[in-house]
Amino acid sequence: MFTTIEGFVSEWNQEYQITLNVMNALTDASLSQAIRGDRRTLGGLAWHLVESLGYMSQCGLSYEGPAKDEAIRQSAAAIAEEYRKLGERMVQAVQTQWKDEDLARTQMLFGEEWQNGATLRFTVMHQVHHRGQMTVLMSQAGLRVPDVYGPTYDTWVERGMTPLV
Ligand code: NI
């Protein structure tokens, strides 16, 4: 869990930028790429990440949640823009509404007691988990996958290097 706001913010900013790069690489056509016929789609996962940034408001933080307009989910650019806004609002709310000592406070979430610092840790890890699923679907949809933690397959190829398998 995070014990300082600064620790969270610096890690969040790095992860947020990577996820934003992934979001910005989506295309409208790719949104329907599914894990399996009856499972989540790339667009569904992207929107899930937008919505999950709104959940932090259940921990007593006050900020505007995701737009309710269903049409947004059909547009890759609109999803990416909504993600950009939510990410900024969430981190700004943490920075301005909580102090380090608030991270040790506990709250009831989904029937369990969570320390705020642990909720923030979960938020980062949850994003990373689904972002990983997204990059596989992006590859399957024929999209250029941006660098995540170092070069992706596409970057190796573009640099004329042999990609690691
Ligand atoms: Ni999830």
mmCIF file of C-alpha atoms and ligand atoms in Angstrom:
data_model
loop_
_atom_site.group_PDB
_atom_site.id
_atom_site.type_symbol
_atom_site.label_atom_id
_atom_site.label_comp_id
_atom_site.label_asym_id
_atom_site.label_seq_id
_atom_site.Cartn_x
_atom_site.Cartn_y
_atom_site.Cartn_z
ATOM 1 C CA MET A 1 0.000 0.000 0.000
ATOM 2 C CA PHE A 2 1.015 3.604 -0.368
ATOM 3 C CA THR A 3 1.977 5.478 2.800
ATOM 4 C CA THR A 4 2.588 8.895 1.239
ATOM 5 C CA ILE A 5 0.627 10.955 -1.270
ATOM 6 C CA GLU A 6 3.884 11.756 -3.052
ATOM 7 C CA GLY A 7 4.667 8.047 -3.450
ATOM 8 C CA PHE A 8 1.297 7.429 -5.011
ATOM 9 C CA VAL A 9 1.370 10.482 -7.270
ATOM 10 C CA SER A 10 4.783 9.733 -8.725
ATOM 11 C CA GLU A 11 3.864 6.105 -9.483
ATOM 12 C CA TRP A 12 0.409 7.051 -10.715
ATOM 13 C CA ASN A 13 1.781 9.636 -13.130
ATOM 14 C CA GLN A 14 4.062 7.067 -14.757
ATOM 15 C CA GLU A 15 1.383 4.387 -15.041
ATOM 16 C CA TYR A 16 -1.251 6.864 -16.156
ATOM 17 C CA GLN A 17 0.941 8.056 -19.025
ATOM 18 C CA ILE A 18 1.548 4.483 -20.214
ATOM 19 C CA THR A 19 -2.172 3.676 -20.058
ATOM 20 C CA LEU A 20 -2.978 6.922 -21.849
ATOM 21 C CA ASN A 21 -0.543 5.975 -24.628
ATOM 22 C CA VAL A 22 -2.325 2.620 -24.931
ATOM 23 C CA MET A 23 -5.742 4.320 -24.991
ATOM 24 C CA ASN A 24 -4.582 6.771 -27.654
ATOM 25 C CA ALA A 25 -3.514 3.900 -29.914
ATOM 26 C CA LEU A 26 -7.032 2.429 -30.077
ATOM 27 C CA THR A 27 -9.168 2.727 -33.197
ATOM 28 C CA ASP A 28 -12.942 2.557 -33.461
ATOM 29 C CA ALA A 29 -12.761 -0.704 -35.427
ATOM 30 C CA SER A 30 -10.558 -2.346 -32.793
ATOM 31 C CA LEU A 31 -13.030 -1.777 -29.947
ATOM 32 C CA SER A 32 -14.958 -4.937 -30.787
ATOM 33 C CA GLN A 33 -11.874 -7.197 -30.587
ATOM 34 C CA ALA A 34 -12.883 -9.787 -27.972
ATOM 35 C CA ILE A 35 -10.917 -12.067 -25.650
ATOM 36 C CA ARG A 36 -13.314 -14.777 -26.788
ATOM 37 C CA GLY A 37 -16.698 -14.675 -28.459
ATOM 38 C CA ASP A 38 -18.608 -14.178 -25.236
ATOM 39 C CA ARG A 39 -15.980 -12.325 -23.223
ATOM 40 C CA ARG A 40 -14.819 -8.768 -22.761
ATOM 41 C CA THR A 41 -13.870 -6.664 -25.746
ATOM 42 C CA LEU A 42 -11.045 -4.170 -26.117
ATOM 43 C CA GLY A 43 -13.549 -1.326 -25.967
ATOM 44 C CA GLY A 44 -15.217 -2.898 -22.942
ATOM 45 C CA LEU A 45 -11.891 -3.138 -21.108
ATOM 46 C CA ALA A 46 -10.973 0.440 -22.000
ATOM 47 C CA TRP A 47 -14.289 1.698 -20.670
ATOM 48 C CA HIS A 48 -13.926 -0.484 -17.562
ATOM 49 C CA LEU A 49 -10.677 1.376 -16.797
ATOM 50 C CA VAL A 50 -12.427 4.724 -17.227
ATOM 51 C CA GLU A 51 -15.262 3.681 -14.915
ATOM 52 C CA SER A 52 -12.950 2.166 -12.323
ATOM 53 C CA LEU A 53 -11.252 5.544 -11.895
ATOM 54 C CA GLY A 54 -14.638 6.836 -10.830
ATOM 55 C CA TYR A 55 -14.835 4.252 -8.033
ATOM 56 C CA MET A 56 -12.247 6.121 -5.948
ATOM 57 C CA SER A 57 -14.985 8.642 -5.260
ATOM 58 C CA GLN A 58 -16.546 5.953 -3.042
ATOM 59 C CA CYS A 59 -13.609 6.448 -0.670
ATOM 60 C CA GLY A 60 -14.729 9.921 0.262
ATOM 61 C CA LEU A 61 -12.948 11.770 -2.540
ATOM 62 C CA SER A 62 -15.068 14.283 -4.383
ATOM 63 C CA TYR A 63 -14.714 14.622 -8.162
ATOM 64 C CA GLU A 64 -16.811 14.282 -11.283
ATOM 65 C CA GLY A 65 -17.299 10.697 -12.480
ATOM 66 C CA PRO A 66 -17.344 9.320 -16.035
ATOM 67 C CA ALA A 67 -19.807 10.699 -18.575
ATOM 68 C CA LYS A 68 -23.049 8.725 -18.811
ATOM 69 C CA ASP A 69 -23.375 9.168 -22.561
ATOM 70 C CA GLU A 70 -23.412 5.651 -24.055
ATOM 71 C CA ALA A 71 -22.192 6.980 -27.423
ATOM 72 C CA ILE A 72 -18.749 7.644 -25.930
ATOM 73 C CA ARG A 73 -18.138 3.906 -25.715
ATOM 74 C CA GLN A 74 -18.319 3.579 -29.494
ATOM 75 C CA SER A 75 -15.532 6.084 -30.095
ATOM 76 C CA ALA A 76 -11.894 5.250 -29.351
ATOM 77 C CA ALA A 77 -10.964 8.932 -29.250
ATOM 78 C CA ALA A 78 -13.819 9.729 -26.852
ATOM 79 C CA ILE A 79 -12.878 6.865 -24.520
ATOM 80 C CA ALA A 80 -9.249 8.017 -24.472
ATOM 81 C CA GLU A 81 -10.318 11.601 -23.736
ATOM 82 C CA GLU A 82 -12.612 10.466 -20.930
ATOM 83 C CA TYR A 83 -9.772 8.404 -19.474
ATOM 84 C CA ARG A 84 -7.455 11.426 -19.634
ATOM 85 C CA LYS A 85 -9.967 13.569 -17.756
ATOM 86 C CA LEU A 86 -10.825 10.970 -15.097
ATOM 87 C CA GLY A 87 -7.173 10.210 -14.411
ATOM 88 C CA GLU A 88 -6.407 13.886 -13.892
ATOM 89 C CA ARG A 89 -9.450 14.453 -11.686
ATOM 90 C CA MET A 90 -8.708 11.435 -9.533
ATOM 91 C CA VAL A 91 -5.060 12.268 -8.853
ATOM 92 C CA GLN A 92 -5.930 15.915 -8.265
ATOM 93 C CA ALA A 93 -8.591 14.881 -5.743
ATOM 94 C CA VAL A 94 -6.073 12.684 -3.885
ATOM 95 C CA GLN A 95 -3.511 15.498 -3.851
ATOM 96 C CA THR A 96 -5.867 18.197 -2.661
ATOM 97 C CA GLN A 97 -8.323 16.277 -0.454
ATOM 98 C CA TRP A 98 -6.100 13.747 1.363
ATOM 99 C CA LYS A 99 -2.963 14.049 3.445
ATOM 100 C CA ASP A 100 -0.439 11.280 4.156
ATOM 101 C CA GLU A 101 -2.237 10.319 7.383
ATOM 102 C CA ASP A 102 -5.472 9.712 5.453
ATOM 103 C CA LEU A 103 -3.792 6.806 3.651
ATOM 104 C CA ALA A 104 -3.776 4.773 6.898
ATOM 105 C CA ARG A 105 -7.492 5.385 7.510
ATOM 106 C CA THR A 106 -9.843 2.509 6.744
ATOM 107 C CA GLN A 107 -13.165 2.506 4.946
ATOM 108 C CA MET A 108 -15.698 -0.180 4.109
ATOM 109 C CA LEU A 109 -15.599 -1.074 0.435
ATOM 110 C CA PHE A 110 -17.569 -3.921 -1.111
ATOM 111 C CA GLY A 111 -18.141 -5.359 2.378
ATOM 112 C CA GLU A 112 -14.467 -5.286 3.399
ATOM 113 C CA GLU A 113 -12.323 -2.888 5.379
ATOM 114 C CA TRP A 114 -9.700 -1.207 3.181
ATOM 115 C CA GLN A 115 -6.977 1.251 4.091
ATOM 116 C CA ASN A 116 -7.021 4.163 1.659
ATOM 117 C CA GLY A 117 -3.367 3.566 0.776
ATOM 118 C CA ALA A 118 -4.258 -0.027 -0.116
ATOM 119 C CA THR A 119 -7.173 1.137 -2.257
ATOM 120 C CA LEU A 120 -4.819 3.398 -4.185
ATOM 121 C CA ARG A 121 -2.409 0.485 -4.635
ATOM 122 C CA PHE A 122 -5.285 -1.671 -5.886
ATOM 123 C CA THR A 123 -6.284 1.086 -8.319
ATOM 124 C CA VAL A 124 -2.798 1.126 -9.873
ATOM 125 C CA MET A 125 -2.524 -2.680 -10.060
ATOM 126 C CA HIS A 126 -6.033 -3.062 -11.456
ATOM 127 C CA GLN A 127 -5.192 -0.652 -14.264
ATOM 128 C CA VAL A 128 -1.980 -2.490 -15.051
ATOM 129 C CA HIS A 129 -3.787 -5.841 -15.120
ATOM 130 C CA HIS A 130 -6.395 -4.745 -17.642
ATOM 131 C CA ARG A 131 -3.893 -2.710 -19.647
ATOM 132 C CA GLY A 132 -1.964 -5.949 -20.169
ATOM 133 C CA GLN A 133 -5.096 -7.614 -21.482
ATOM 134 C CA MET A 134 -5.667 -4.642 -23.767
ATOM 135 C CA THR A 135 -2.223 -4.801 -25.363
ATOM 136 C CA VAL A 136 -2.772 -8.458 -26.325
ATOM 137 C CA LEU A 137 -6.131 -7.620 -27.895
ATOM 138 C CA MET A 138 -4.563 -4.636 -29.662
ATOM 139 C CA SER A 139 -1.957 -6.883 -31.158
ATOM 140 C CA GLN A 140 -4.640 -9.331 -32.272
ATOM 141 C CA ALA A 141 -6.575 -6.430 -33.808
ATOM 142 C CA GLY A 142 -3.500 -5.474 -35.833
ATOM 143 C CA LEU A 143 -2.801 -2.241 -33.952
ATOM 144 C CA ARG A 144 0.635 -0.804 -33.248
ATOM 145 C CA VAL A 145 1.185 -1.440 -29.529
ATOM 146 C CA PRO A 146 3.017 1.478 -27.893
ATOM 147 C CA ASP A 147 5.926 0.901 -25.522
ATOM 148 C CA VAL A 148 4.783 -0.187 -22.085
ATOM 149 C CA TYR A 149 7.652 -1.283 -19.821
ATOM 150 C CA GLY A 150 10.332 -0.909 -22.453
ATOM 151 C CA PRO A 151 9.953 -1.690 -26.147
ATOM 152 C CA THR A 152 7.088 -3.791 -27.445
ATOM 153 C CA TYR A 153 7.424 -6.268 -30.318
ATOM 154 C CA ASP A 154 6.556 -3.564 -32.845
ATOM 155 C CA THR A 155 9.277 -1.259 -31.539
ATOM 156 C CA TRP A 156 11.926 -3.979 -31.818
ATOM 157 C CA VAL A 157 10.915 -4.645 -35.423
ATOM 158 C CA GLU A 158 10.957 -0.934 -36.276
ATOM 159 C CA ARG A 159 14.458 -0.649 -34.836
ATOM 160 C CA GLY A 160 15.611 -3.497 -37.058
ATOM 161 C CA MET A 161 16.227 -5.757 -34.082
ATOM 162 C CA THR A 162 15.135 -9.318 -33.510
ATOM 163 C CA PRO A 163 12.159 -9.290 -31.116
ATOM 164 C CA LEU A 164 12.402 -11.407 -27.980
ATOM 165 C CA VAL A 165 9.891 -14.235 -28.115
HETATM 166 NI NI NI B 1 -11.552 -5.095 -13.371
#
